[in-house]
Amino acid sequence: MHTTTGGRTRTGGTALLVLLIGQAMANIDLAIVNLAAPAVSADLDVDSSQLTLMVTAYALCSAVLLAPAARLGEHHGVRRVYLWGLSLFTIASLACGLAPDIASLIAGRCLQGAATALMISQVLVGIHRWFTGTARARALGWHAVTLSGGAALGQVLGGVIVSANLFDTGWRAVFLLKVPVGALVLLLGLALLPRERPAPTRTGRGGNDIPGTVLLAATTLSVLIPLSLERPDWIWVLLLASVPLAVQFLRTERRVIARGGKPALDLRPLSTPAVRWSLTAYAGTTLTYIAMLYLLSLHLQKHLDLPAWQAGLVPLGWVLAFGLAGPVLGRSPRAVARLLPFAGCAMLTVAYGLAPVVPAGPGTAVWPLTAALCLGGFGLGLAHTSLLNLLTTAVPPRHASTLSGTVNTLSTVVGVIGITLFGSGYSWLNDSDRAGPATAWTLTCAGLALVTGLCAFAALRAAATAPSPSDPSDPSAPSDPRGAVDAAGAAEPPDPAGATSTPGAVFPTKDRPGLSTPDAD
């Protein structure tokens, strides 16, 4: 896709701001609704399974649509798809706020999840396509700040809004307040986001990979549904079905590529060593991060007997430190920047090792645990920002939608796996006669440290195999003169979008005015 701005001069900062507000809205929504769940249960008189479905429906619908939504941005432009998602999110929020019963609320949450996929899938695509060099590193830093700030703000606002009972709306204000905010951001997006000219659609047999899209959605759901829902017991059969579904998905994508079509998820740019190691480290650290937030809620309230408001403040330092680490990458020399993924994973490992050792308990100050969590949050921010920068350097912008869909879907899947694996392990050990709460906390933290220790090794390998930023060639281009080869052995055909593999960035290190071109929007 050749990206251009409209006739007016637009700065990179304002466009990035609009994208990141959408990302923040999605993060705030997830945290705030979790805190509002008890009020929803009391008002609508729903059982625990319905309440769980209300919370998980959002994540399930979002996860299934992340990869296809990223591809929509490739074909229709980041601006258009992002604004579609923002409009749908605003409408869905209104529907949730006015829902008369739990069925309507669950339907509204599904719609919100779909809208979120449209929005957040475009954030990384836009950063990947619109920024280069130091400007991209700084944009990713602000992306990290947004992720942490949204989570922190959601933690704080959730209880405040529900308790305030604004205009006697109770929990409904959690959704209704997003309507005016969404409308305002929509106006900003119409005015500030750069217009784009969609890429030429690849013609020929198999241009639209509908079977691959369906198989990708089915594989994702077969993993997430059993891990998200407690009943019925037979639902675990779906997890077994994910293996043959994944195999069939890979076979289908190979056939689509062989006949010159456009695969639902093009895995070829993800086959280089630097990308594989980076994704491994990113997935592992994300898994431990989400698992730790869940474990903290159990450990602080059930074992340390902290009140809910205080238990909610302890991990606040974690998410804020995550955001503080974001800008470090853009201010680091190149030699130092290449070591940041390892340094971040190492700090995270140390934090997990310290968590069960530092003094904390009833009648004891919890600031040592909070300090250890701040160290982990800062390390996580370093790791995630630098790994994303490495990924966007190793994967050319023409594959931005593949990278965005992969990273976002992977984050959702491993997050659910982390909660299920470590949450179940903690609960089992906590209830065991041979273990107990203290041992459960120690062993689960040790497990988290083991995972991030392996991630540190993966981060080292990622940095060692990463392409040099000064190399003008396509980072994903192989040395084999016969052409690129994907993991399945299929040759990658030339990119029909143009002779160059990396279109010029709209917003390089210094903001520049765009070119006035016809726009398809």
XYZ file of C-alpha atoms in Angstrom:
521
model
C 0.000 0.000 0.000
C 1.291 3.409 -0.935
C 0.500 5.700 1.942
C -0.058 9.365 1.399
C -1.630 12.178 3.277
C -4.264 14.511 2.028
C -3.801 18.075 0.883
C -3.308 19.459 4.374
C -0.122 19.044 6.360
C -0.541 16.481 9.092
C 2.009 15.698 11.729
C 2.952 12.211 12.843
C 2.298 13.089 16.472
C -1.379 13.902 16.001
C -2.060 10.816 13.880
C -0.324 8.614 16.433
C -2.316 10.264 19.214
C -5.616 9.349 17.553
C -4.543 5.726 17.100
C -3.323 5.425 20.676
C -6.539 6.865 22.117
C -8.387 3.950 20.508
C -5.869 1.520 21.995
C -6.333 3.132 25.421
C -10.130 2.898 25.153
C -9.849 -0.835 24.500
C -7.495 -1.367 27.471
C -9.604 0.743 29.810
C -12.736 -1.113 28.745
C -11.292 -4.523 29.598
C -10.142 -3.496 33.086
C -13.176 -1.401 33.909
C -15.739 -4.048 32.952
C -13.980 -6.670 35.080
C -14.369 -4.389 38.101
C -17.995 -3.637 37.217
C -18.926 -7.325 36.932
C -20.223 -7.707 40.520
C -22.571 -4.732 40.053
C -23.835 -6.217 36.777
C -24.476 -9.529 38.515
C -26.468 -7.892 41.296
C -28.538 -5.657 38.995
C -29.414 -8.198 36.303
C -29.543 -11.211 38.671
C -27.283 -13.448 36.583
C -25.374 -16.573 37.537
C -21.601 -16.973 37.440
C -21.500 -18.705 34.042
C -23.455 -15.878 32.378
C -21.231 -13.310 34.052
C -18.118 -15.133 32.855
C -19.505 -15.204 29.329
C -20.186 -11.458 29.514
C -16.506 -10.868 30.287
C -14.995 -13.470 27.939
C -17.249 -12.779 24.924
C -15.354 -9.541 24.383
C -11.947 -11.251 24.299
C -13.154 -14.182 22.193
C -14.692 -12.031 19.447
C -11.685 -9.738 19.447
C -9.169 -12.600 19.189
C -10.945 -14.269 16.272
C -11.084 -11.080 14.212
C -7.651 -9.560 14.909
C -5.850 -11.139 11.957
C -8.642 -10.536 9.384
C -9.024 -6.973 10.696
C -5.338 -6.287 10.126
C -5.723 -7.513 6.551
C -8.680 -5.174 6.073
C -6.349 -2.303 6.895
C -3.985 -3.525 4.203
C -6.720 -3.488 1.563
C -8.840 -0.521 2.640
C -6.367 1.665 4.526
C -5.559 2.106 8.200
C -7.606 5.289 8.450
C -10.807 3.805 7.072
C -10.744 0.537 9.051
C -9.751 2.290 12.285
C -12.670 4.709 11.946
C -15.013 1.809 11.149
C -13.919 0.126 14.359
C -14.217 3.300 16.407
C -17.737 3.954 15.125
C -18.799 0.386 15.858
C -17.211 0.511 19.321
C -19.150 3.676 20.164
C -22.455 2.160 18.983
C -21.751 -1.088 20.856
C -20.967 0.834 24.051
C -24.346 2.564 23.796
C -26.045 -0.802 23.271
C -24.298 -2.262 26.342
C -25.241 0.735 28.466
C -28.910 0.390 27.513
C -29.033 -3.436 27.645
C -32.252 -4.574 29.398
C -30.999 -8.091 30.171
C -27.872 -10.234 30.204
C -28.458 -11.644 26.708
C -28.487 -8.141 25.220
C -25.406 -7.222 27.230
C -23.494 -10.284 26.004
C -24.467 -9.464 22.408
C -23.235 -5.909 22.927
C -19.962 -7.195 24.358
C -19.479 -9.389 21.284
C -19.977 -6.327 19.101
C -17.501 -4.386 21.241
C -14.943 -7.159 20.819
C -15.321 -7.105 17.046
C -14.965 -3.315 17.027
C -11.892 -3.498 19.230
C -10.260 -5.899 16.770
C -10.815 -3.389 13.961
C -9.292 -0.584 16.033
C -6.269 -2.072 17.746
C -5.179 -4.130 14.738
C -4.539 -0.856 12.912
C -2.308 0.638 15.618
C 0.750 -1.498 14.903
C 0.031 -1.418 11.165
C -0.001 2.381 11.242
C 3.193 2.608 13.316
C 4.885 0.053 11.049
C 3.934 1.855 7.838
C 4.051 5.494 8.869
C 7.244 5.686 10.913
C 10.877 4.760 10.385
C 14.074 4.646 12.426
C 14.142 6.600 15.665
C 10.633 7.924 15.081
C 9.301 4.358 14.993
C 11.134 3.489 18.218
C 9.604 6.529 19.925
C 6.145 5.674 18.576
C 6.461 2.166 20.006
C 7.539 3.730 23.285
C 4.360 5.787 23.394
C 2.465 2.621 22.498
C 3.888 0.995 25.649
C 2.912 4.056 27.692
C -0.629 3.757 26.338
C -0.893 0.062 27.191
C 0.189 0.646 30.788
C -1.721 3.892 31.208
C -4.935 2.350 29.896
C -4.655 -0.614 32.247
C -3.865 1.640 35.206
C -6.663 4.074 34.412
C -9.105 1.196 34.025
C -8.096 -0.140 37.452
C -8.749 3.246 39.047
C -11.840 4.309 37.102
C -13.729 1.014 37.350
C -14.523 1.149 41.023
C -14.897 4.946 41.065
C -17.498 5.081 38.279
C -19.566 2.215 39.640
C -19.436 3.578 43.196
C -20.293 7.123 42.075
C -23.568 5.911 40.501
C -23.554 8.804 38.008
C -27.082 10.028 37.226
C -28.384 6.923 38.985
C -27.075 4.716 36.157
C -24.929 2.389 38.281
C -22.739 0.045 36.208
C -24.268 1.366 32.962
C -22.168 4.517 33.232
C -19.103 2.328 32.551
C -20.399 1.891 28.995
C -22.360 5.108 28.457
C -19.385 7.374 29.189
C -17.558 5.851 26.219
C -20.194 7.180 23.800
C -19.268 10.904 23.911
C -15.565 10.016 24.118
C -15.848 7.769 21.074
C -17.735 10.439 19.116
C -15.058 13.031 19.915
C -12.203 10.718 18.878
C -14.089 9.884 15.688
C -14.141 13.573 14.751
C -10.429 13.849 15.526
C -9.732 10.803 13.377
C -11.631 12.216 10.421
C -9.595 15.393 10.671
C -6.130 14.133 11.574
C -5.527 10.606 10.274
C -3.690 10.493 6.924
C -5.619 9.317 3.919
C -4.337 6.304 2.040
C -4.537 4.808 -1.395
C -5.373 1.094 -1.089
C -2.938 -1.423 -2.512
C -3.857 -3.132 -5.796
C -5.740 -6.337 -5.121
C -3.912 -9.452 -6.199
C -5.778 -11.067 -9.017
C -5.733 -14.636 -10.162
C -7.028 -17.857 -8.728
C -7.637 -17.892 -5.018
C -7.384 -14.165 -4.508
C -9.723 -14.323 -1.501
C -8.741 -16.909 1.099
C -12.114 -17.521 2.730
C -11.307 -21.143 3.766
C -8.086 -19.965 5.422
C -9.922 -17.193 7.284
C -12.534 -19.655 8.570
C -9.880 -22.172 9.628
C -7.882 -19.477 11.421
C -10.976 -18.381 13.355
C -11.899 -21.983 14.177
C -8.384 -22.777 15.406
C -8.299 -19.687 17.617
C -11.722 -20.405 19.110
C -10.906 -24.080 19.720
C -8.043 -22.931 21.956
C -9.733 -19.997 23.709
C -13.222 -21.355 24.425
C -12.136 -24.316 26.603
C -9.690 -22.067 28.484
C -12.272 -19.298 29.002
C -15.367 -21.271 30.046
C -15.684 -23.678 32.958
C -18.605 -25.724 31.679
C -19.543 -28.124 30.209
C -16.761 -30.661 30.673
C -16.940 -31.918 27.083
C -15.808 -28.495 25.891
C -12.201 -29.619 26.391
C -12.624 -31.754 23.277
C -12.342 -28.483 21.352
C -8.781 -28.059 22.618
C -7.828 -31.406 21.084
C -9.455 -30.320 17.823
C -7.153 -27.298 17.620
C -4.219 -29.461 16.479
C -5.790 -30.894 13.292
C -7.400 -27.527 12.607
C -4.008 -25.802 12.800
C -2.445 -28.406 10.501
C -5.247 -27.986 7.970
C -4.897 -24.207 8.187
C -1.192 -24.415 7.312
C -1.917 -26.757 4.399
C -4.615 -24.446 3.101
C -2.345 -21.409 3.281
C 0.387 -23.283 1.419
C -2.036 -24.120 -1.402
C -3.265 -20.525 -1.578
C 0.314 -19.242 -1.877
C 1.179 -21.865 -4.497
C -1.657 -20.737 -6.781
C -0.793 -17.062 -6.373
C -3.579 -16.105 -3.961
C -3.473 -13.912 -0.862
C -3.393 -16.058 2.306
C -5.489 -15.165 5.348
C -2.312 -15.042 7.444
C 0.924 -14.976 5.484
C 3.423 -16.825 7.665
C 6.379 -16.432 5.296
C 7.743 -13.198 6.785
C 7.569 -14.832 10.229
C 9.904 -17.665 9.230
C 13.204 -15.772 9.655
C 15.178 -16.600 12.836
C 15.057 -13.068 14.242
C 11.270 -12.946 13.938
C 10.776 -16.430 15.392
C 12.976 -15.728 18.424
C 11.377 -12.296 18.954
C 7.842 -13.700 18.846
C 8.860 -16.466 21.268
C 10.220 -13.952 23.789
C 7.241 -11.634 23.317
C 4.710 -14.446 23.802
C 6.455 -15.796 26.907
C 6.723 -12.440 28.653
C 3.109 -11.585 27.815
C 1.965 -14.916 29.237
C 3.730 -14.300 32.548
C 2.560 -10.679 32.771
C -1.134 -11.495 32.436
C -0.789 -14.535 34.687
C 0.932 -12.451 37.386
C -1.841 -9.847 37.432
C -4.364 -12.628 37.964
C -2.250 -14.358 40.629
C -1.783 -11.094 42.507
C -5.531 -10.622 42.848
C -5.788 -14.079 44.442
C -2.674 -13.877 46.627
C -3.179 -10.373 47.987
C -6.817 -10.808 48.956
C -7.034 -14.478 49.914
C -3.635 -15.034 51.516
C -2.508 -11.577 52.660
C -6.077 -10.488 53.549
C -5.733 -7.072 51.932
C -8.935 -5.131 51.198
C -9.942 -4.998 47.537
C -9.005 -1.333 47.074
C -5.495 -1.885 48.438
C -5.029 -5.074 46.437
C -5.917 -3.092 43.321
C -3.245 -0.471 44.061
C -0.347 -2.922 44.522
C -0.058 -3.856 40.813
C -0.581 -0.222 39.818
C 3.163 0.380 40.122
C 3.724 -2.573 37.788
C 1.674 -1.127 34.926
C 2.977 2.415 35.443
C 6.605 1.230 35.403
C 5.798 -0.607 32.177
C 4.905 2.710 30.595
C 7.978 4.494 31.960
C 10.211 2.017 30.140
C 8.640 2.797 26.769
C 10.589 5.980 25.892
C 13.947 4.402 26.839
C 14.317 2.685 23.457
C 14.065 5.880 21.417
C 16.795 7.513 23.521
C 19.256 4.591 23.521
C 22.305 4.204 21.246
C 21.991 1.402 18.720
C 24.475 -0.862 20.512
C 22.550 -0.503 23.768
C 19.150 -0.867 22.095
C 20.052 -4.330 20.793
C 20.610 -5.526 24.373
C 17.349 -4.131 25.759
C 15.220 -7.241 24.981
C 17.574 -9.407 27.056
C 17.878 -6.791 29.814
C 14.102 -6.502 30.070
C 13.586 -10.260 30.304
C 16.380 -10.527 32.898
C 14.784 -7.812 35.066
C 11.431 -9.556 34.803
C 13.030 -12.853 35.904
C 14.631 -11.169 38.927
C 11.294 -9.575 39.881
C 9.496 -12.935 39.817
C 12.300 -14.409 41.909
C 12.002 -11.614 44.484
C 8.189 -11.637 44.727
C 7.905 -14.650 47.087
C 11.009 -13.630 49.095
C 10.358 -9.992 50.018
C 8.468 -9.445 53.289
C 4.720 -9.138 52.882
C 1.796 -10.336 54.900
C -1.002 -9.333 57.280
C 0.177 -6.427 59.362
C 3.309 -5.999 57.216
C 3.897 -3.219 54.722
C 3.610 -4.439 51.136
C 5.965 -1.832 49.691
C 8.813 -4.369 49.177
C 6.503 -6.455 46.995
C 5.359 -3.315 45.198
C 9.005 -2.367 44.543
C 9.738 -5.821 43.129
C 6.704 -5.502 40.873
C 7.875 -2.084 39.669
C 11.190 -3.673 38.669
C 9.284 -6.334 36.743
C 7.011 -3.818 35.091
C 9.964 -1.734 33.934
C 11.676 -4.845 32.568
C 8.513 -5.904 30.778
C 8.219 -2.465 29.187
C 11.826 -2.634 27.981
C 11.341 -6.125 26.575
C 8.055 -5.479 24.794
C 8.999 -2.147 23.244
C 12.397 -3.343 22.029
C 11.029 -6.662 20.744
C 8.306 -4.869 18.784
C 10.926 -2.533 17.350
C 13.035 -5.519 16.353
C 10.018 -7.176 14.733
C 9.057 -4.088 12.747
C 12.671 -3.808 11.586
C 12.891 -7.452 10.512
C 9.481 -7.557 8.797
C 9.033 -5.198 5.818
C 6.078 -2.776 5.868
C 4.247 -4.675 3.113
C 3.723 -7.421 5.718
C 2.574 -5.028 8.453
C -0.895 -6.582 8.603
C 0.593 -10.059 9.095
C 2.763 -8.825 11.954
C -0.074 -6.913 13.617
C -2.507 -9.821 13.354
C 0.071 -12.292 14.653
C 1.221 -10.189 17.622
C -2.282 -9.228 18.764
C -3.761 -12.710 18.346
C -0.758 -14.311 20.029
C -1.044 -11.916 22.981
C -4.691 -12.826 23.517
C -4.141 -16.575 23.253
C -1.083 -16.769 25.538
C -2.784 -14.480 28.053
C -5.672 -16.912 28.431
C -3.230 -19.848 28.563
C -1.203 -18.110 31.280
C -4.241 -17.475 33.479
C -5.477 -21.040 33.017
C -2.099 -22.715 33.572
C -0.726 -20.705 36.487
C -4.102 -19.817 37.978
C -5.121 -23.468 38.133
C -1.716 -24.439 39.505
C -1.914 -21.811 42.241
C -5.442 -22.835 43.248
C -4.523 -26.532 43.328
C -1.411 -25.940 45.433
C -3.246 -23.499 47.698
C -5.908 -26.103 48.509
C -3.431 -28.957 48.851
C -2.628 -30.314 52.318
C 1.045 -30.631 51.372
C 1.465 -27.090 50.079
C -0.705 -24.176 51.203
C -0.858 -20.495 50.201
C 2.788 -19.607 50.831
C 4.133 -22.597 48.907
C 1.626 -22.021 46.109
C 2.819 -18.426 45.719
C 6.484 -19.434 45.792
C 6.157 -22.241 43.243
C 4.024 -20.278 40.789
C 6.440 -17.335 40.934
C 9.294 -19.782 40.325
C 7.421 -21.081 37.287
C 7.003 -17.549 35.965
C 10.717 -16.884 36.502
C 11.587 -20.057 34.593
C 9.488 -18.954 31.615
C 11.042 -15.475 31.498
C 14.512 -16.976 31.909
C 13.890 -18.926 28.714
C 12.567 -15.718 27.162
C 15.869 -14.014 28.000
C 17.693 -16.666 25.980
C 15.227 -16.178 23.107
C 15.780 -12.411 23.302
C 19.548 -12.909 23.006
C 19.062 -15.072 19.938
C 16.669 -12.519 18.455
C 19.224 -9.722 18.839
C 22.014 -11.907 17.454
C 20.065 -12.854 14.317
C 18.393 -9.467 13.757
C 19.155 -7.663 10.477
C 21.284 -4.555 10.680
C 19.117 -1.414 10.622
C 21.631 0.145 8.250
C 21.130 -2.602 5.679
C 19.152 -1.055 2.830
C 17.957 -4.400 1.574
C 14.692 -6.018 2.525
C 15.242 -7.608 5.951
C 13.095 -10.555 5.048
C 14.735 -11.266 1.728
C 16.612 -14.553 1.765
C 20.034 -15.177 0.317
C 18.677 -17.953 -1.873
C 18.398 -16.496 -5.398
C 15.406 -18.677 -6.131
C 13.240 -16.456 -3.922
C 11.798 -16.373 -0.437
C 10.747 -19.662 1.051
C 8.142 -20.003 3.747
C 8.077 -22.482 6.581
C 6.124 -24.942 4.504
C 8.569 -24.779 1.621
C 6.466 -22.631 -0.737
C 8.219 -19.956 -2.714
C 7.052 -16.406 -2.146
C 5.992 -14.700 -5.361
C 7.021 -11.140 -6.090
C 5.029 -8.450 -4.366
C 2.561 -7.112 -6.915
C 2.127 -3.831 -5.102
C 5.245 -2.392 -6.599
C 8.898 -2.887 -7.223
C 9.992 -1.627 -3.838
C 9.551 -3.758 -0.777
C 9.343 -0.924 1.710
C 7.182 2.063 0.790
C 8.342 5.378 2.107
C 7.166 6.237 5.556
C 4.609 8.969 5.932
C 6.199 10.212 9.141
C 9.959 9.637 9.277
C 12.203 11.193 11.923
C 10.882 14.662 11.149
C 7.234 15.274 10.343
C 6.673 16.270 6.780
C 3.690 17.466 4.751
C 1.968 14.857 2.637
C 1.265 14.742 -1.026
C -2.129 15.537 -2.357
C -3.401 12.459 -4.148
C -6.763 11.017 -5.061
C -8.141 9.073 -2.170
C -10.408 6.095 -2.142
C -11.954 6.907 1.184
